[in-house]
CSV table of C-alpha atoms and ligand atoms in Angstrom, one decimal:
chain,number,residue,atom,x,y,z
A,19,MET,CA,49.2,27.5,47.1
A,20,LYS,CA,49.5,24.8,44.5
A,21,PHE,CA,52.0,24.3,41.7
A,22,PHE,CA,51.4,22.4,38.6
A,23,PHE,CA,53.6,21.2,35.8
A,24,LYS,CA,52.4,18.3,33.7
A,25,TYR,CA,55.3,16.0,33.2
A,26,GLY,CA,55.5,12.4,32.0
A,27,ILE,CA,53.8,10.3,29.4
A,28,ILE,CA,50.3,10.3,30.9
A,29,PHE,CA,50.5,13.8,32.2
A,30,ILE,CA,51.7,15.7,29.1
A,31,MET,CA,48.9,17.5,27.3
A,32,VAL,CA,49.0,15.5,24.1
A,33,PHE,CA,50.3,12.1,24.4
A,34,VAL,CA,50.9,9.3,21.9
A,35,LEU,CA,48.9,6.2,22.3
A,36,ALA,CA,50.8,4.1,19.9
A,37,GLY,CA,54.5,4.2,19.0
A,38,CYS,CA,56.0,5.3,22.3
A,39,GLY,CA,55.8,3.4,25.4
A,40,ARG,CA,54.4,0.1,24.0
A,41,VAL,CA,57.2,-1.3,21.9
A,42,ALA,CA,55.9,-3.1,18.9
A,43,PRO,CA,58.3,-5.2,16.7
A,44,LYS,CA,60.8,-2.8,15.1
A,45,ALA,CA,59.5,0.2,17.0
A,46,TRP,CA,62.0,1.6,19.4
A,47,SER,CA,61.1,4.1,22.1
A,48,TYR,CA,63.2,6.7,24.1
A,49,THR,CA,62.3,9.2,26.8
A,50,ASP,CA,64.5,12.1,27.8
A,51,THR,CA,64.2,15.6,29.1
A,52,ALA,CA,65.2,18.9,27.4
A,53,MET,CA,63.8,22.4,26.9
A,54,GLY,CA,62.2,22.0,30.4
A,55,THR,CA,60.0,19.2,29.2
A,56,VAL,CA,59.7,15.5,28.4
A,57,ILE,CA,60.8,14.2,25.0
A,58,HIS,CA,59.3,10.9,23.8
A,59,GLN,CA,60.6,9.4,20.6
A,60,GLY,CA,59.1,6.3,18.9
A,61,ILE,CA,61.3,5.3,16.0
A,62,TYR,CA,60.3,2.7,13.4
A,63,CYS,CA,63.3,0.9,11.7
A,64,GLU,CA,64.9,-2.6,11.6
A,65,GLU,CA,67.9,-2.1,13.7
A,66,GLU,CA,68.0,-0.7,17.2
A,67,GLU,CA,71.4,0.9,16.6
A,68,ILE,CA,69.9,3.1,13.9
A,69,ALA,CA,67.1,4.2,16.1
A,70,ARG,CA,69.4,4.9,19.1
A,71,ASN,CA,71.8,6.9,16.9
A,72,PHE,CA,68.9,8.9,15.6
A,73,SER,CA,67.5,9.6,19.0
A,74,GLN,CA,70.8,10.8,20.2
A,75,LYS,CA,71.1,13.1,17.1
A,76,ALA,CA,67.7,14.5,17.9
A,77,MET,CA,68.6,15.2,21.5
A,78,GLU,CA,71.8,17.0,20.3
A,79,GLU,CA,69.8,19.0,17.9
A,80,LEU,CA,67.5,20.1,20.8
A,81,GLU,CA,70.4,21.0,22.9
A,82,HIS,CA,71.8,23.1,20.1
A,83,LEU,CA,68.5,24.8,19.6
A,84,GLU,CA,68.2,25.7,23.2
A,85,GLN,CA,71.7,26.6,24.0
A,86,GLU,CA,72.8,28.4,20.8
A,87,ILE,CA,69.5,29.8,19.5
A,88,LEU,CA,66.4,30.1,21.7
A,89,SER,CA,67.3,30.5,25.3
A,90,TRP,CA,66.9,33.9,27.0
A,91,ARG,CA,68.7,32.6,30.1
A,92,LEU,CA,71.9,31.2,28.5
A,93,GLU,CA,74.5,33.7,27.4
A,94,THR,CA,75.5,31.4,24.5
A,95,ALA,CA,72.1,31.8,22.8
A,96,GLU,CA,71.2,34.3,20.1
A,97,VAL,CA,68.0,35.3,21.8
A,98,TYR,CA,70.0,36.2,24.9
A,99,GLU,CA,72.3,38.3,22.8
A,100,ILE,CA,69.4,40.0,21.0
A,101,ASN,CA,67.9,40.9,24.4
A,102,ALA,CA,71.3,42.2,25.6
A,103,SER,CA,71.3,44.6,22.6
A,104,ALA,CA,68.0,46.2,23.5
A,105,GLY,CA,68.2,50.0,23.5
A,106,SER,CA,71.3,50.1,21.3
A,107,GLU,CA,71.4,52.2,18.1
A,108,GLU,CA,73.1,49.6,16.0
A,109,GLY,CA,70.6,46.9,16.9
A,110,TYR,CA,71.6,43.2,16.4
A,111,LEU,CA,72.8,41.5,13.2
A,112,LEU,CA,70.7,38.3,13.0
A,113,SER,CA,71.7,34.9,11.8
A,114,LYS,CA,69.8,33.9,8.7
A,115,GLU,CA,67.8,31.4,10.6
A,116,MET,CA,66.8,33.8,13.4
A,117,GLY,CA,66.0,36.5,10.8
A,118,ALA,CA,63.5,34.2,9.0
A,119,LEU,CA,62.0,33.1,12.3
A,120,LEU,CA,61.5,36.7,13.6
A,121,TRP,CA,59.8,37.7,10.3
A,122,ASP,CA,57.4,34.8,10.6
A,123,CYS,CA,56.7,35.7,14.3
A,124,MET,CA,56.1,39.3,13.5
A,125,ALA,CA,53.6,38.3,10.8
A,126,LEU,CA,51.8,36.0,13.3
A,127,SER,CA,51.8,38.9,15.8
A,128,GLU,CA,50.2,41.2,13.2
A,129,ALA,CA,47.7,38.6,12.0
A,130,SER,CA,46.6,37.8,15.7
A,131,GLU,CA,46.2,41.6,16.4
A,132,GLY,CA,49.1,41.4,18.9
A,133,ALA,CA,47.7,38.4,20.9
A,134,PHE,CA,50.8,36.5,20.0
A,135,ASP,CA,53.7,38.7,21.0
A,136,ILE,CA,57.4,37.6,21.2
A,137,GLY,CA,58.2,40.9,22.8
A,138,ILE,CA,56.5,39.7,26.0
A,139,GLY,CA,59.7,38.8,27.8
A,140,ALA,CA,59.4,41.3,30.7
A,141,LEU,CA,55.9,40.1,31.5
A,142,VAL,CA,56.8,36.4,31.3
A,143,ARG,CA,59.7,37.1,33.7
A,144,LEU,CA,57.4,39.0,36.1
A,145,TRP,CA,54.9,36.2,36.3
A,146,ASP,CA,57.6,33.5,36.1
A,147,ILE,CA,54.9,30.8,36.0
A,148,ASP,CA,57.0,28.2,34.2
A,149,ARG,CA,59.7,28.1,36.9
A,150,TRP,CA,57.2,28.1,39.8
A,151,ALA,CA,55.1,25.4,38.1
A,152,ALA,CA,58.2,23.3,37.7
A,153,GLN,CA,59.0,24.0,41.4
A,154,ALA,CA,62.4,25.4,40.4
A,155,GLN,CA,61.6,28.3,42.8
A,156,THR,CA,61.2,28.0,46.5
A,157,GLY,CA,59.1,30.0,49.0
A,158,VAL,CA,55.6,31.4,48.6
A,159,TYR,CA,54.5,32.6,45.1
A,160,GLN,CA,53.6,36.3,45.1
A,161,VAL,CA,51.0,37.2,42.5
A,162,PRO,CA,52.3,40.4,40.9
A,163,SER,CA,50.6,43.6,41.9
A,164,GLU,CA,48.6,45.6,39.3
A,165,GLU,CA,51.3,48.2,39.3
A,166,GLU,CA,54.0,45.6,38.6
A,167,VAL,CA,51.9,44.2,35.7
A,168,ARG,CA,51.4,47.7,34.3
A,169,MET,CA,55.2,48.5,34.5
A,170,ALA,CA,56.1,45.1,32.8
A,171,LEU,CA,53.5,45.7,30.1
A,172,GLN,CA,55.1,49.1,29.3
A,173,LEU,CA,58.4,47.2,28.6
A,174,CYS,CA,56.5,45.0,26.2
A,175,SER,CA,54.5,47.7,24.4
A,176,GLY,CA,57.4,49.2,22.3
A,177,GLN,CA,57.9,48.3,18.6
A,178,ILE,CA,60.2,45.6,17.6
A,179,ARG,CA,61.9,47.0,14.5
A,180,LEU,CA,63.0,44.5,11.9
A,181,GLU,CA,65.1,45.7,9.0
A,182,ALA,CA,66.3,43.0,6.6
A,183,ASP,CA,68.8,41.1,8.8
A,184,ARG,CA,68.9,43.5,11.7
A,185,VAL,CA,66.6,43.8,14.7
A,186,TYR,CA,66.2,46.8,17.0
A,187,LEU,CA,64.5,46.4,20.4
A,188,PRO,CA,63.6,49.3,22.6
A,189,GLU,CA,65.3,49.6,25.9
A,190,GLY,CA,64.1,47.1,28.5
A,191,MET,CA,62.3,44.8,26.0
A,192,GLY,CA,63.1,41.1,25.9
A,193,LEU,CA,62.2,38.5,23.4
A,194,ASP,CA,60.6,35.2,24.5
A,195,LEU,CA,60.3,32.5,21.9
A,196,GLY,CA,58.7,30.0,24.4
A,197,ALA,CA,55.5,29.8,22.4
A,198,VAL,CA,57.2,28.5,19.2
A,199,GLY,CA,60.4,26.7,20.5
A,200,LYS,CA,58.9,23.2,20.7
A,201,GLY,CA,57.3,23.5,17.3
A,202,ILE,CA,60.6,24.7,15.7
A,203,ALA,CA,62.2,21.6,17.2
A,204,LEU,CA,59.6,19.4,15.4
A,205,THR,CA,60.6,20.9,12.1
A,206,LYS,CA,64.3,20.2,12.9
A,207,PHE,CA,63.4,16.6,13.6
A,208,GLN,CA,61.6,16.4,10.3
A,209,SER,CA,64.7,17.5,8.4
A,210,LEU,CA,66.8,15.0,10.3
A,211,LEU,CA,64.4,12.2,9.6
A,212,GLU,CA,64.3,12.9,5.9
A,213,LYS,CA,68.1,12.1,5.8
A,214,GLU,CA,67.5,8.7,7.4
A,215,GLU,CA,66.6,6.2,4.7
A,216,ALA,CA,66.5,3.3,7.2
A,217,ILE,CA,63.8,5.0,9.3
A,218,SER,CA,60.3,4.4,7.9
A,219,GLY,CA,58.3,6.2,10.5
A,220,ALA,CA,58.6,8.1,13.7
A,221,VAL,CA,56.5,10.0,16.3
A,222,ILE,CA,58.2,12.5,18.5
A,223,SER,CA,56.7,14.6,21.3
A,224,VAL,CA,58.3,17.7,22.8
A,225,GLY,CA,56.0,18.6,25.7
A,226,GLY,CA,52.7,19.4,24.1
A,227,SER,CA,53.9,19.4,20.5
A,228,ILE,CA,54.0,16.2,18.5
A,229,LEU,CA,55.5,15.3,15.1
A,230,THR,CA,54.2,12.3,13.1
A,231,TYR,CA,56.5,11.2,10.3
A,232,GLY,CA,56.2,8.5,7.6
A,233,LYS,CA,54.4,5.3,8.4
A,234,LYS,CA,54.0,2.8,11.2
A,235,ALA,CA,55.2,-0.8,10.5
A,236,ASP,CA,51.6,-2.1,10.1
A,237,GLY,CA,50.5,0.8,7.9
A,238,THR,CA,47.9,2.1,10.3
A,239,ASN,CA,47.5,5.7,11.2
A,240,TRP,CA,49.2,7.5,14.1
A,241,ILE,CA,46.9,8.0,17.0
A,242,VAL,CA,47.4,11.1,19.1
A,243,GLY,CA,45.4,11.4,22.3
A,244,ILE,CA,44.3,14.9,23.4
A,245,THR,CA,44.5,15.2,27.1
A,246,ASP,CA,41.3,15.8,29.0
A,247,PRO,CA,41.8,19.4,30.4
A,248,PHE,CA,39.3,18.7,33.2
A,249,GLY,CA,41.3,15.7,34.4
A,250,THR,CA,38.3,13.4,34.6
A,251,SER,CA,39.9,10.9,32.3
A,252,ASP,CA,43.4,10.8,30.8
A,253,TYR,CA,42.3,11.7,27.3
A,254,ILE,CA,39.2,13.2,25.9
A,255,GLY,CA,39.5,12.0,22.3
A,256,THR,CA,42.0,11.1,19.6
A,257,LEU,CA,43.3,12.3,16.3
A,258,SER,CA,44.0,9.6,13.7
A,259,LEU,CA,46.7,11.0,11.4
A,260,ASP,CA,48.3,9.7,8.3
A,261,GLY,CA,51.9,10.7,7.4
A,262,GLN,CA,53.5,14.0,8.4
A,263,TRP,CA,51.9,16.4,10.8
A,264,CYS,CA,52.8,18.7,13.6
A,265,VAL,CA,50.2,18.8,16.4
A,266,SER,CA,50.5,21.4,19.2
A,267,THR,CA,48.3,21.9,22.2
A,268,SER,CA,48.2,25.0,24.5
A,269,GLY,CA,46.2,24.6,27.7
A,270,ASN,CA,45.5,26.4,30.9
A,271,TYR,CA,46.1,23.1,32.9
A,272,GLU,CA,49.6,22.7,31.6
A,273,ARG,CA,51.7,24.9,33.7
A,274,TYR,CA,50.2,27.0,36.4
A,275,VAL,CA,50.3,28.2,40.0
A,276,GLU,CA,47.1,28.2,42.1
A,277,VAL,CA,46.8,30.8,44.9
A,278,ASP,CA,43.7,31.1,47.0
A,279,GLY,CA,41.7,29.0,44.6
A,280,VAL,CA,42.7,31.2,41.6
A,281,ARG,CA,44.7,29.5,38.8
A,282,TYR,CA,47.5,31.6,37.2
A,283,HIS,CA,48.6,29.8,34.0
A,284,HIS,CA,51.5,30.5,31.6
A,285,ILE,CA,49.8,31.9,28.5
A,286,LEU,CA,49.6,35.7,29.0
A,287,ASP,CA,47.3,38.1,27.3
A,288,PRO,CA,49.3,41.1,26.1
A,289,ALA,CA,46.1,43.2,26.1
A,290,THR,CA,45.7,42.8,29.9
A,291,GLY,CA,49.1,41.6,31.2
A,292,TYR,CA,47.2,38.7,33.0
A,293,PRO,CA,46.9,35.0,32.1
A,294,ALA,CA,44.6,34.8,29.1
A,295,ASP,CA,40.9,34.4,30.1
A,296,SER,CA,39.1,33.6,26.9
A,297,GLY,CA,36.9,30.8,28.2
A,298,VAL,CA,39.3,28.2,26.6
A,299,SER,CA,40.7,25.2,28.4
A,300,SER,CA,42.9,24.0,25.5
A,301,VAL,CA,43.5,24.5,21.8
A,302,THR,CA,45.1,22.0,19.5
A,303,VAL,CA,46.4,23.0,16.1
A,304,LEU,CA,47.3,20.7,13.2
A,305,SER,CA,49.7,22.0,10.6
A,306,GLU,CA,52.5,20.6,8.4
A,307,ASN,CA,54.7,23.4,9.9
A,308,GLY,CA,55.9,23.1,13.5
A,309,MET,CA,56.4,26.8,14.1
A,310,LEU,CA,52.8,27.4,13.0
A,311,SER,CA,51.2,24.6,14.9
A,312,ASP,CA,52.9,25.8,18.1
A,313,GLY,CA,52.6,29.6,17.6
A,314,LEU,CA,49.0,29.4,16.5
A,315,SER,CA,48.0,27.2,19.4
A,316,THR,CA,49.2,29.9,21.7
A,317,ALA,CA,47.6,32.7,19.6
A,318,CYS,CA,44.3,30.9,19.3
A,319,PHE,CA,44.2,30.2,23.0
A,320,ILE,CA,44.4,33.9,23.8
A,321,LEU,CA,42.0,35.0,21.0
A,322,GLY,CA,39.2,32.5,21.9
A,323,PRO,CA,37.3,30.4,19.4
A,324,GLN,CA,35.6,33.1,17.3
A,325,LYS,CA,38.7,35.1,16.3
A,326,GLY,CA,41.0,32.1,16.7
A,327,MET,CA,39.0,30.1,14.1
A,328,THR,CA,39.3,33.0,11.6
A,329,LEU,CA,43.1,33.2,12.3
A,330,ALA,CA,43.5,29.4,11.8
A,331,GLU,CA,41.6,29.6,8.5
A,332,LYS,CA,43.8,32.4,7.3
A,333,TYR,CA,46.9,30.2,7.9
A,334,GLY,CA,45.2,27.1,6.5
A,335,VAL,CA,45.6,25.1,9.7
A,336,GLU,CA,43.1,22.9,11.5
A,337,VAL,CA,42.0,23.6,15.0
A,338,LEU,CA,40.2,21.9,18.0
A,339,TYR,CA,39.0,24.0,20.9
A,340,ILE,CA,38.0,22.6,24.3
A,341,LEU,CA,36.1,25.4,26.1
A,342,ASP,CA,35.8,25.8,29.9
A,343,ASP,CA,32.2,24.6,29.8
A,344,GLY,CA,33.4,21.3,28.2
A,345,SER,CA,32.1,22.0,24.7
A,346,ILE,CA,34.3,21.1,21.8
A,347,ILE,CA,34.6,23.2,18.6
A,348,LEU,CA,36.4,21.8,15.5
A,349,SER,CA,37.3,23.4,12.2
A,350,GLU,CA,35.8,21.5,9.3
A,351,GLY,CA,39.1,20.1,8.2
A,352,MET,CA,39.8,18.7,11.7
A,353,LYS,CA,36.6,16.7,11.8
A,354,PRO,CA,37.7,13.7,9.8
A,355,TYR,CA,40.7,13.1,12.1
A,356,TRP,CA,38.8,13.4,15.4
A,357,THR,CA,37.1,10.7,17.5
A,358,GLN,CA,35.7,11.8,20.9
A,359,ARG,CA,36.1,9.2,23.6
A,360,GLU,CA,33.0,7.5,24.8
A,361,GLN,CA,32.2,8.3,28.4
B,416,ADP,P1,54.2,25.4,25.9
B,416,ADP,O1,55.4,26.0,25.4
B,416,ADP,O2,54.2,25.1,27.4
B,416,ADP,O3,53.7,24.2,25.1
B,416,ADP,P2,52.7,27.4,24.6
B,416,ADP,O4,53.2,26.9,23.3
B,416,ADP,O5,51.3,27.8,24.6
B,416,ADP,O6,53.0,26.4,25.7
B,416,ADP,O7,53.7,28.6,25.0
B,416,ADP,C1,53.6,29.2,26.2
B,416,ADP,C2,54.9,30.1,26.4
B,416,ADP,O8,54.9,31.1,25.5
B,416,ADP,C3,55.0,30.7,27.8
B,416,ADP,O9,55.6,29.9,28.7
B,416,ADP,C4,55.8,32.0,27.4
B,416,ADP,O10,57.2,31.7,27.4
B,416,ADP,C5,55.3,32.3,26.1
B,416,ADP,N1,54.2,33.2,26.0
B,416,ADP,C6,53.2,33.5,27.0
B,416,ADP,N2,52.3,34.4,26.5
B,416,ADP,C7,52.6,34.7,25.2
B,416,ADP,C8,52.1,35.5,24.2
B,416,ADP,N3,51.0,36.2,24.4
B,416,ADP,N4,52.7,35.6,23.0
B,416,ADP,C9,53.8,34.8,22.8
B,416,ADP,N5,54.4,34.1,23.7
B,416,ADP,C10,53.8,33.9,24.9
B,417,MG,MG1,52.6,27.4,21.4
């Protein structure tokens, strides 16, 4: 049995080649952990105090997001409360922010023909891959039985009913916003940065989602490395990005448990109840909107390249697929940013 959780600057799926780590003049870098992953911040400004204050504000924002809004584990979070209301007649009165988010998630669910499914909590809990991959569990990982998968799928298959600012979940259903949480964090950081006149540029990664903002001191583009899913080198190519982008990668090498040579990863296909098996090793999505880059990377992973490219086009985002056979497929709009690494 093998566990895997990619963690740290060279191990995260998408990593930043410039900005973080190597500290150029007037570029300040910080590394923390939150949301069960590593956060790297590269901040461009004159004074270190400004950068440090910002990085602390960003971490407080993440803490707030997790503890008050997104967590299904913490009683203080809105998602926890929504899940606790499942089966009730009166449903749950949503905050304005959560209401808007759930409407967006439902639209993505519909557009992806159910591949992206925030009602998947029971199945995610059953597989529990994230915690096993992070070695937060001890003992021997038991692959769920077909019967257990079938039962959990039943709890996911009901309708989430959204009516204006109220949500009604069927008994037993649990929301899981793990597929969009990191992207939502990027959008929060973007708003925080817009209020900081002294900060001219920044690059922040939350696990496999990266925000580029403003400009580097020397005016050159942000260079984001895309991790080699096959592990033969640390990165397989780079995206050269100007200005403000959210880049999210979903991969089958990111968090997984391996049992008897079979890899069980953390992106689940609601059509089968099993880890998605669409011939895809990783998908990177480029968007100006963090919720979309993150949500669509998960959806496109499950759908595979054919349907995924159509979905990406519908949302006006760019996409880069790395397939299990090593081939790379890019949307037209992604091509100008991409440079494949020479072997
Ligand atoms: P990460 O969050 O590790 O960067 P993703 O963005 O691809 O990776 O999201 C994976 C997470 O999304 C899982 O850990 C789980 O919480 C949740 N998830 C798994 N399958 C689905 C699905 N089909 N639809 C929506 N969310 C999912
Ligand atoms: Mg995602």
